Amino acid sequence: MSNQDLQLRPGAPRTDTRPSTTAPRRIRLRNPFARGPEHQRPERQPRPIPEGLLRDATYRRDGIYRRSLAFADIFSAAIAVLIGVPMLGEDALNPLALLALPLVLVVGKLTGLYDRDEHVLHKTTLDEVPTLFWVATLYALLIWLCGDLIVDGHFGRDQAVGVWGLLLLSMIAIRAVARRIARSRSPEERCLVLGDAETTEWIKRRFDQAPGLKARVIGSWPQQRVRRFDPSNGNGSNGANGNGATLESIVRSERIERAIIAPRGELSDELLETTRKLKALGVRVSVIPRLLEVVGSSVEVDDVDGISLLGMRRYGLGRSSRALKRTFDLVGAGLLLVVLSPVVAAIAIAIKLDSPGPVLFRQRRMGREGVPFEMFKFRTMVDGAEAQKAELVIQNEAGGGLFKIKEDPRVTRVGRLLRRASLDELPQLLNVLRGDMALVGPRPLVLDEDSQIEGWQRTRLELPPGMTGPWQVFGSARIPLDEMVKIDYQYGANWSLWLDMKILLRTVPFVLGRRGL
């Protein structure tokens, strides 16, 4: 047997008895612990991630908001520490007090203050006030514990409380300004709705009406097409509209930054798969929760051995919540009447001088539990205007069961000014004191409008009607009746005292912006 026919056993040393006529070969020893080809892991294929304008716009927007909010918080901390501490005490500041300013960024990061805006479309400061409360509390506590490093002397309790109050108020005010500036500097967010055409039009209309929202619906994509689409292919296998368009090509060509999923029917794993595919394209995802449209968004998350359950609160207010809301209404209405009494008197005189007729206009509206009541308003129309309503029905602009004319010929000169400033609503403070109404609640409808509401929509009558409400600050004065009652239902399902306070605070810019006209 020749040397060429030698077979080596696995792991045996390699030998060669042939004469060395050439340069020695490099011997590669086999690693006995190495896996064979059949056991090797397949190479992971990179996911297709869009580049260029799409990601640049997204990162630029996030950066603008983060830097603006960080600057606002540093400025707020400077007001609280560098100005508030010396004003509330007699001790001089230590130079080390400057090191306390960046501490607010650490506390804010721990509470997620700088991460929320990238996940939501409506970036508002009011929604994060509870979080700002805890940030100010924790920051003031840390400053109090390190008080000897802040001042050359004793850091007192009054100074700690002052730091807390100044920081909270400054963060609310300056963050609101910072968001407004960031919104003006950031590009518009381009959205694609995954749903039917009707849902897309509804979302688009609400986006157009929402104040402070810098986002636009570019178009829609039927959700059933996404089921056949796999971005890992790189080519997108579902031809749409017969022109070869795919979800990936639409995302790239239209520079889509956010997808809004409006699921219909069963959710199960289909929604998860759709979300995964969109995230693989680098698109942010928002979902319209169909279930929460009925039960509201105020839920408690319950984890039972790995099973996530949502505990739904009952609709309406319990006994203690009704008492709390009533106390809030009495105190608020009483204070407003005292403060605004000179304005009320001046308006009454102006109405009398402008046109003949009573100062107050009384109209029967549907109240709580379906009991009608007389609602008071300053008279803004000529006396007997209700009798002329039938002649003006053809000019109605609201639709959907409501009656609203922008240039109503029945409105007087003083009445037009009162409506622009919403001062004609002030006498309803008397209704609040009487218990007929609340400061915040569902819209009080006239009897013929209320007769069009049927079924579950009448649950809105479990709450007292309000001088203002979500229908005014979240929508438009001319939204259809069916959408208004849905907004009222959501209010009742999610009620909290903080929600009432937010609506009251949002009513102020709404009135000043005259968006109700």
mmCIF file of C-alpha atoms in Angstrom, residues 55-311:
data_model
loop_
_atom_site.group_PDB
_atom_site.id
_atom_site.type_symbol
_atom_site.label_atom_id
_atom_site.label_comp_id
_atom_site.label_asym_id
_atom_site.label_seq_id
_atom_site.Cartn_x
_atom_site.Cartn_y
_atom_site.Cartn_z
ATOM 1 C CA ARG A 55 -35.414 58.353 9.910
ATOM 2 C CA ASP A 56 -33.832 61.796 9.750
ATOM 3 C CA ALA A 57 -37.201 63.490 10.318
ATOM 4 C CA THR A 58 -38.080 61.143 13.181
ATOM 5 C CA TYR A 59 -34.755 61.551 14.966
ATOM 6 C CA ARG A 60 -34.756 65.288 14.392
ATOM 7 C CA ARG A 61 -38.215 65.663 15.933
ATOM 8 C CA ASP A 62 -37.324 63.544 18.964
ATOM 9 C CA GLY A 63 -34.115 65.474 19.467
ATOM 10 C CA ILE A 64 -35.855 68.834 19.293
ATOM 11 C CA TYR A 65 -38.403 67.842 21.927
ATOM 12 C CA ARG A 66 -35.868 66.211 24.253
ATOM 13 C CA ARG A 67 -33.470 69.154 24.155
ATOM 14 C CA SER A 68 -36.286 71.670 24.582
ATOM 15 C CA LEU A 69 -37.729 69.853 27.587
ATOM 16 C CA ALA A 70 -34.300 69.337 29.157
ATOM 17 C CA PHE A 71 -33.542 73.044 28.828
ATOM 18 C CA ALA A 72 -36.956 73.880 30.309
ATOM 19 C CA ASP A 73 -36.310 71.644 33.328
ATOM 20 C CA ILE A 74 -32.833 73.083 33.917
ATOM 21 C CA PHE A 75 -34.256 76.591 33.723
ATOM 22 C CA SER A 76 -37.035 75.618 36.145
ATOM 23 C CA ALA A 77 -34.513 74.167 38.598
ATOM 24 C CA ALA A 78 -32.491 77.378 38.369
ATOM 25 C CA ILE A 79 -35.578 79.404 39.284
ATOM 26 C CA ALA A 80 -36.369 77.104 42.212
ATOM 27 C CA VAL A 81 -32.831 76.846 43.626
ATOM 28 C CA LEU A 82 -30.882 79.921 42.573
ATOM 29 C CA ILE A 83 -33.769 82.346 43.038
ATOM 30 C CA GLY A 84 -36.201 80.655 45.403
ATOM 31 C CA VAL A 85 -33.766 79.499 48.089
ATOM 32 C CA PRO A 86 -32.195 82.955 48.739
ATOM 33 C CA MET A 87 -35.621 84.617 48.701
ATOM 34 C CA LEU A 88 -37.060 82.211 51.291
ATOM 35 C CA GLY A 89 -34.026 82.214 53.580
ATOM 36 C CA GLU A 90 -31.281 84.443 54.875
ATOM 37 C CA ASP A 91 -28.374 82.154 54.027
ATOM 38 C CA ALA A 92 -26.120 82.663 51.024
ATOM 39 C CA LEU A 93 -25.939 80.060 48.271
ATOM 40 C CA ASN A 94 -22.940 77.791 48.093
ATOM 41 C CA PRO A 95 -21.256 77.503 44.647
ATOM 42 C CA LEU A 96 -21.997 73.782 44.864
ATOM 43 C CA ALA A 97 -25.671 74.704 44.365
ATOM 44 C CA LEU A 98 -24.968 74.750 40.623
ATOM 45 C CA LEU A 99 -24.453 70.987 40.794
ATOM 46 C CA ALA A 100 -28.076 70.606 41.916
ATOM 47 C CA LEU A 101 -29.413 71.839 38.582
ATOM 48 C CA PRO A 102 -28.540 68.752 36.462
ATOM 49 C CA LEU A 103 -30.064 66.588 39.197
ATOM 50 C CA VAL A 104 -33.515 67.451 37.867
ATOM 51 C CA LEU A 105 -32.592 65.764 34.567
ATOM 52 C CA VAL A 106 -31.737 62.550 36.408
ATOM 53 C CA VAL A 107 -35.022 62.594 38.306
ATOM 54 C CA GLY A 108 -36.941 63.381 35.102
ATOM 55 C CA LYS A 109 -35.264 60.542 33.232
ATOM 56 C CA LEU A 110 -36.094 58.067 35.993
ATOM 57 C CA THR A 111 -39.785 58.995 35.703
ATOM 58 C CA GLY A 112 -39.824 58.846 31.879
ATOM 59 C CA LEU A 113 -40.428 62.555 31.280
ATOM 60 C CA TYR A 114 -38.174 62.641 28.214
ATOM 61 C CA ASP A 115 -39.394 59.433 26.565
ATOM 62 C CA ARG A 116 -43.156 59.962 26.441
ATOM 63 C CA ASP A 117 -43.334 62.451 23.575
ATOM 64 C CA GLU A 118 -41.833 60.103 21.007
ATOM 65 C CA HIS A 119 -44.637 57.577 21.566
ATOM 66 C CA VAL A 120 -47.625 59.938 21.425
ATOM 67 C CA LEU A 121 -49.059 62.233 18.785
ATOM 68 C CA HIS A 122 -50.672 64.774 21.089
ATOM 69 C CA LYS A 123 -47.759 66.154 23.068
ATOM 70 C CA THR A 124 -49.261 68.117 25.934
ATOM 71 C CA THR A 125 -47.948 69.237 29.301
ATOM 72 C CA LEU A 126 -51.260 68.966 31.159
ATOM 73 C CA ASP A 127 -51.298 65.179 30.795
ATOM 74 C CA GLU A 128 -47.990 64.873 32.633
ATOM 75 C CA VAL A 129 -48.787 67.184 35.565
ATOM 76 C CA PRO A 130 -49.211 64.228 37.989
ATOM 77 C CA THR A 131 -45.740 63.015 36.997
ATOM 78 C CA LEU A 132 -44.325 66.523 37.373
ATOM 79 C CA PHE A 133 -45.815 66.611 40.865
ATOM 80 C CA TRP A 134 -43.782 63.565 41.877
ATOM 81 C CA VAL A 135 -40.659 64.870 40.123
ATOM 82 C CA ALA A 136 -40.877 68.140 42.074
ATOM 83 C CA THR A 137 -41.506 66.229 45.306
ATOM 84 C CA LEU A 138 -38.538 63.900 44.845
ATOM 85 C CA TYR A 139 -36.267 66.728 43.730
ATOM 86 C CA ALA A 140 -37.220 68.922 46.716
ATOM 87 C CA LEU A 141 -36.593 65.993 49.062
ATOM 88 C CA LEU A 142 -33.121 65.416 47.609
ATOM 89 C CA ILE A 143 -32.312 69.126 47.843
ATOM 90 C CA TRP A 144 -33.489 69.172 51.455
ATOM 91 C CA LEU A 145 -31.293 66.164 52.317
ATOM 92 C CA CYS A 146 -28.297 67.897 50.707
ATOM 93 C CA GLY A 147 -29.235 71.316 52.080
ATOM 94 C CA ASP A 148 -25.915 71.894 53.843
ATOM 95 C CA LEU A 149 -24.205 71.707 50.446
ATOM 96 C CA ILE A 150 -26.670 74.165 48.904
ATOM 97 C CA VAL A 151 -26.440 77.026 51.397
ATOM 98 C CA ASP A 152 -23.846 78.273 53.836
ATOM 99 C CA GLY A 153 -25.984 77.665 56.878
ATOM 100 C CA HIS A 154 -29.197 75.800 57.666
ATOM 101 C CA PHE A 155 -31.509 74.733 54.846
ATOM 102 C CA GLY A 156 -34.953 75.080 56.411
ATOM 103 C CA ARG A 157 -38.309 73.457 55.792
ATOM 104 C CA ASP A 158 -39.758 76.635 54.279
ATOM 105 C CA GLN A 159 -36.996 76.675 51.708
ATOM 106 C CA ALA A 160 -37.660 73.030 50.791
ATOM 107 C CA VAL A 161 -41.383 73.723 50.342
ATOM 108 C CA GLY A 162 -40.521 76.790 48.279
ATOM 109 C CA VAL A 163 -38.234 74.738 46.029
ATOM 110 C CA TRP A 164 -41.040 72.214 45.540
ATOM 111 C CA GLY A 165 -43.686 74.814 44.666
ATOM 112 C CA LEU A 166 -41.473 76.915 42.408
ATOM 113 C CA LEU A 167 -40.156 73.868 40.572
ATOM 114 C CA LEU A 168 -43.635 72.426 39.966
ATOM 115 C CA LEU A 169 -45.118 75.687 38.690
ATOM 116 C CA SER A 170 -42.037 76.530 36.624
ATOM 117 C CA MET A 171 -41.903 73.095 34.993
ATOM 118 C CA ILE A 172 -45.590 73.247 34.024
ATOM 119 C CA ALA A 173 -45.319 76.739 32.532
ATOM 120 C CA ILE A 174 -41.895 76.490 30.892
ATOM 121 C CA ARG A 175 -42.484 72.981 29.532
ATOM 122 C CA ALA A 176 -45.675 74.222 27.865
ATOM 123 C CA VAL A 177 -43.714 77.033 26.205
ATOM 124 C CA ALA A 178 -40.874 74.666 25.270
ATOM 125 C CA ARG A 179 -43.296 72.243 23.610
ATOM 126 C CA ARG A 180 -44.876 75.059 21.646
ATOM 127 C CA ILE A 181 -41.460 76.157 20.384
ATOM 128 C CA ALA A 182 -40.429 72.569 19.622
ATOM 129 C CA ARG A 183 -43.670 71.984 17.723
ATOM 130 C CA SER A 184 -43.028 75.035 15.542
ATOM 131 C CA ARG A 185 -39.489 73.862 14.760
ATOM 132 C CA SER A 186 -40.169 70.164 14.206
ATOM 133 C CA PRO A 187 -41.396 68.651 10.931
ATOM 134 C CA GLU A 188 -44.952 67.417 10.528
ATOM 135 C CA GLU A 189 -45.472 63.768 11.447
ATOM 136 C CA ARG A 190 -46.746 61.757 8.482
ATOM 137 C CA CYS A 191 -49.243 59.027 9.385
ATOM 138 C CA LEU A 192 -50.709 56.037 7.556
ATOM 139 C CA VAL A 193 -53.967 54.502 8.756
ATOM 140 C CA LEU A 194 -54.285 50.733 8.544
ATOM 141 C CA GLY A 195 -58.033 50.414 8.271
ATOM 142 C CA ASP A 196 -61.028 51.089 6.063
ATOM 143 C CA ALA A 197 -61.755 54.363 4.290
ATOM 144 C CA GLU A 198 -64.514 55.377 6.710
ATOM 145 C CA THR A 199 -62.229 55.064 9.740
ATOM 146 C CA THR A 200 -59.481 56.922 7.905
ATOM 147 C CA GLU A 201 -61.770 59.863 7.151
ATOM 148 C CA TRP A 202 -62.913 59.955 10.781
ATOM 149 C CA ILE A 203 -59.331 60.014 12.057
ATOM 150 C CA LYS A 204 -58.334 62.619 9.487
ATOM 151 C CA ARG A 205 -61.234 64.867 10.481
ATOM 152 C CA ARG A 206 -60.387 64.591 14.169
ATOM 153 C CA PHE A 207 -56.718 65.357 13.457
ATOM 154 C CA ASP A 208 -57.725 68.503 11.616
ATOM 155 C CA GLN A 209 -59.875 69.626 14.554
ATOM 156 C CA ALA A 210 -57.366 68.789 17.306
ATOM 157 C CA PRO A 211 -55.547 71.921 18.514
ATOM 158 C CA GLY A 212 -51.792 71.689 18.943
ATOM 159 C CA LEU A 213 -51.452 68.515 16.881
ATOM 160 C CA LYS A 214 -48.759 68.599 14.224
ATOM 161 C CA ALA A 215 -49.532 65.420 12.339
ATOM 162 C CA ARG A 216 -51.247 64.614 9.070
ATOM 163 C CA VAL A 217 -52.931 61.498 7.711
ATOM 164 C CA ILE A 218 -51.317 60.743 4.352
ATOM 165 C CA GLY A 219 -53.606 57.888 3.390
ATOM 166 C CA SER A 220 -54.898 54.453 4.319
ATOM 167 C CA TRP A 221 -53.839 50.857 3.736
ATOM 168 C CA PRO A 222 -56.303 47.954 3.979
ATOM 169 C CA GLN A 223 -55.234 45.816 6.897
ATOM 170 C CA GLN A 224 -55.838 42.513 5.107
ATOM 171 C CA ARG A 225 -52.970 43.306 2.737
ATOM 172 C CA VAL A 226 -50.524 43.449 5.623
ATOM 173 C CA ARG A 227 -51.226 39.814 6.454
ATOM 174 C CA ARG A 228 -49.502 38.693 3.273
ATOM 175 C CA PHE A 229 -46.611 41.085 3.626
ATOM 176 C CA ASP A 230 -43.275 40.052 5.154
ATOM 177 C CA PRO A 231 -40.620 42.800 5.275
ATOM 178 C CA SER A 232 -37.903 40.199 5.757
ATOM 179 C CA ASN A 233 -38.311 39.303 2.074
ATOM 180 C CA GLY A 234 -36.969 42.694 1.137
ATOM 181 C CA ASN A 235 -39.395 42.934 -1.748
ATOM 182 C CA GLY A 236 -42.858 42.836 -0.148
ATOM 183 C CA SER A 237 -44.930 40.068 -1.632
ATOM 184 C CA ASN A 238 -48.389 41.608 -1.789
ATOM 185 C CA GLY A 239 -49.073 43.611 -4.882
ATOM 186 C CA ALA A 240 -51.669 46.265 -4.133
ATOM 187 C CA ASN A 241 -54.047 47.983 -6.522
ATOM 188 C CA GLY A 242 -52.540 46.027 -9.356
ATOM 189 C CA ASN A 243 -49.623 48.454 -9.683
ATOM 190 C CA GLY A 244 -47.068 46.520 -7.641
ATOM 191 C CA ALA A 245 -47.285 48.856 -4.649
ATOM 192 C CA THR A 246 -46.331 47.278 -1.354
ATOM 193 C CA LEU A 247 -46.519 48.443 2.232
ATOM 194 C CA GLU A 248 -42.745 48.862 2.301
ATOM 195 C CA SER A 249 -42.736 50.904 -0.888
ATOM 196 C CA ILE A 250 -45.565 53.093 0.413
ATOM 197 C CA VAL A 251 -43.698 53.672 3.676
ATOM 198 C CA ARG A 252 -40.550 54.674 1.808
ATOM 199 C CA SER A 253 -42.089 56.736 -0.975
ATOM 200 C CA GLU A 254 -44.541 58.629 1.274
ATOM 201 C CA ARG A 255 -41.998 58.929 4.141
ATOM 202 C CA ILE A 256 -44.461 57.431 6.627
ATOM 203 C CA GLU A 257 -43.293 57.837 10.215
ATOM 204 C CA ARG A 258 -46.254 56.457 12.149
ATOM 205 C CA ALA A 259 -48.869 53.817 11.408
ATOM 206 C CA ILE A 260 -52.253 54.036 13.114
ATOM 207 C CA ILE A 261 -53.866 50.612 13.320
ATOM 208 C CA ALA A 262 -57.664 50.591 13.483
ATOM 209 C CA PRO A 263 -58.422 46.870 13.930
ATOM 210 C CA ARG A 264 -61.761 45.404 13.008
ATOM 211 C CA GLY A 265 -63.060 42.026 14.079
ATOM 212 C CA GLU A 266 -60.770 39.552 15.807
ATOM 213 C CA LEU A 267 -57.456 40.789 17.148
ATOM 214 C CA SER A 268 -55.510 37.798 18.563
ATOM 215 C CA ASP A 269 -52.098 37.281 16.960
ATOM 216 C CA GLU A 270 -52.904 39.239 13.816
ATOM 217 C CA LEU A 271 -52.465 42.605 15.517
ATOM 218 C CA LEU A 272 -49.158 41.511 17.035
ATOM 219 C CA GLU A 273 -47.887 40.327 13.663
ATOM 220 C CA THR A 274 -48.920 43.560 11.973
ATOM 221 C CA THR A 275 -47.171 45.586 14.659
ATOM 222 C CA ARG A 276 -44.008 43.518 14.297
ATOM 223 C CA LYS A 277 -43.916 44.028 10.542
ATOM 224 C CA LEU A 278 -44.352 47.772 10.847
ATOM 225 C CA LYS A 279 -41.669 48.091 13.502
ATOM 226 C CA ALA A 280 -39.344 46.119 11.240
ATOM 227 C CA LEU A 281 -39.775 48.966 8.760
ATOM 228 C CA GLY A 282 -38.752 51.518 11.386
ATOM 229 C CA VAL A 283 -42.296 52.910 11.672
ATOM 230 C CA ARG A 284 -43.826 53.889 14.987
ATOM 231 C CA VAL A 285 -47.152 52.285 15.747
ATOM 232 C CA SER A 286 -50.290 53.596 17.442
ATOM 233 C CA VAL A 287 -53.371 51.427 17.934
ATOM 234 C CA ILE A 288 -56.972 52.547 18.299
ATOM 235 C CA PRO A 289 -58.264 50.248 21.070
ATOM 236 C CA ARG A 290 -61.738 49.186 19.990
ATOM 237 C CA LEU A 291 -62.496 47.715 23.411
ATOM 238 C CA LEU A 292 -61.654 50.932 25.238
ATOM 239 C CA GLU A 293 -64.101 52.860 23.057
ATOM 240 C CA VAL A 294 -66.832 51.136 25.062
ATOM 241 C CA VAL A 295 -65.369 50.692 28.541
ATOM 242 C CA GLY A 296 -63.088 53.735 28.664
ATOM 243 C CA SER A 297 -59.352 54.011 29.199
ATOM 244 C CA SER A 298 -59.418 54.088 33.006
ATOM 245 C CA VAL A 299 -58.493 50.494 33.776
ATOM 246 C CA GLU A 300 -56.441 48.583 36.312
ATOM 247 C CA VAL A 301 -53.878 46.108 34.976
ATOM 248 C CA ASP A 302 -54.089 42.766 36.758
ATOM 249 C CA ASP A 303 -51.447 40.049 36.367
ATOM 250 C CA VAL A 304 -52.646 36.559 37.280
ATOM 251 C CA ASP A 305 -49.799 34.090 36.888
ATOM 252 C CA GLY A 306 -48.678 35.579 33.571
ATOM 253 C CA ILE A 307 -52.204 36.347 32.317
ATOM 254 C CA SER A 308 -52.747 40.075 31.813
ATOM 255 C CA LEU A 309 -56.263 41.173 32.729
ATOM 256 C CA LEU A 310 -57.825 44.627 32.556
ATOM 257 C CA GLY A 311 -60.094 45.523 35.427
#
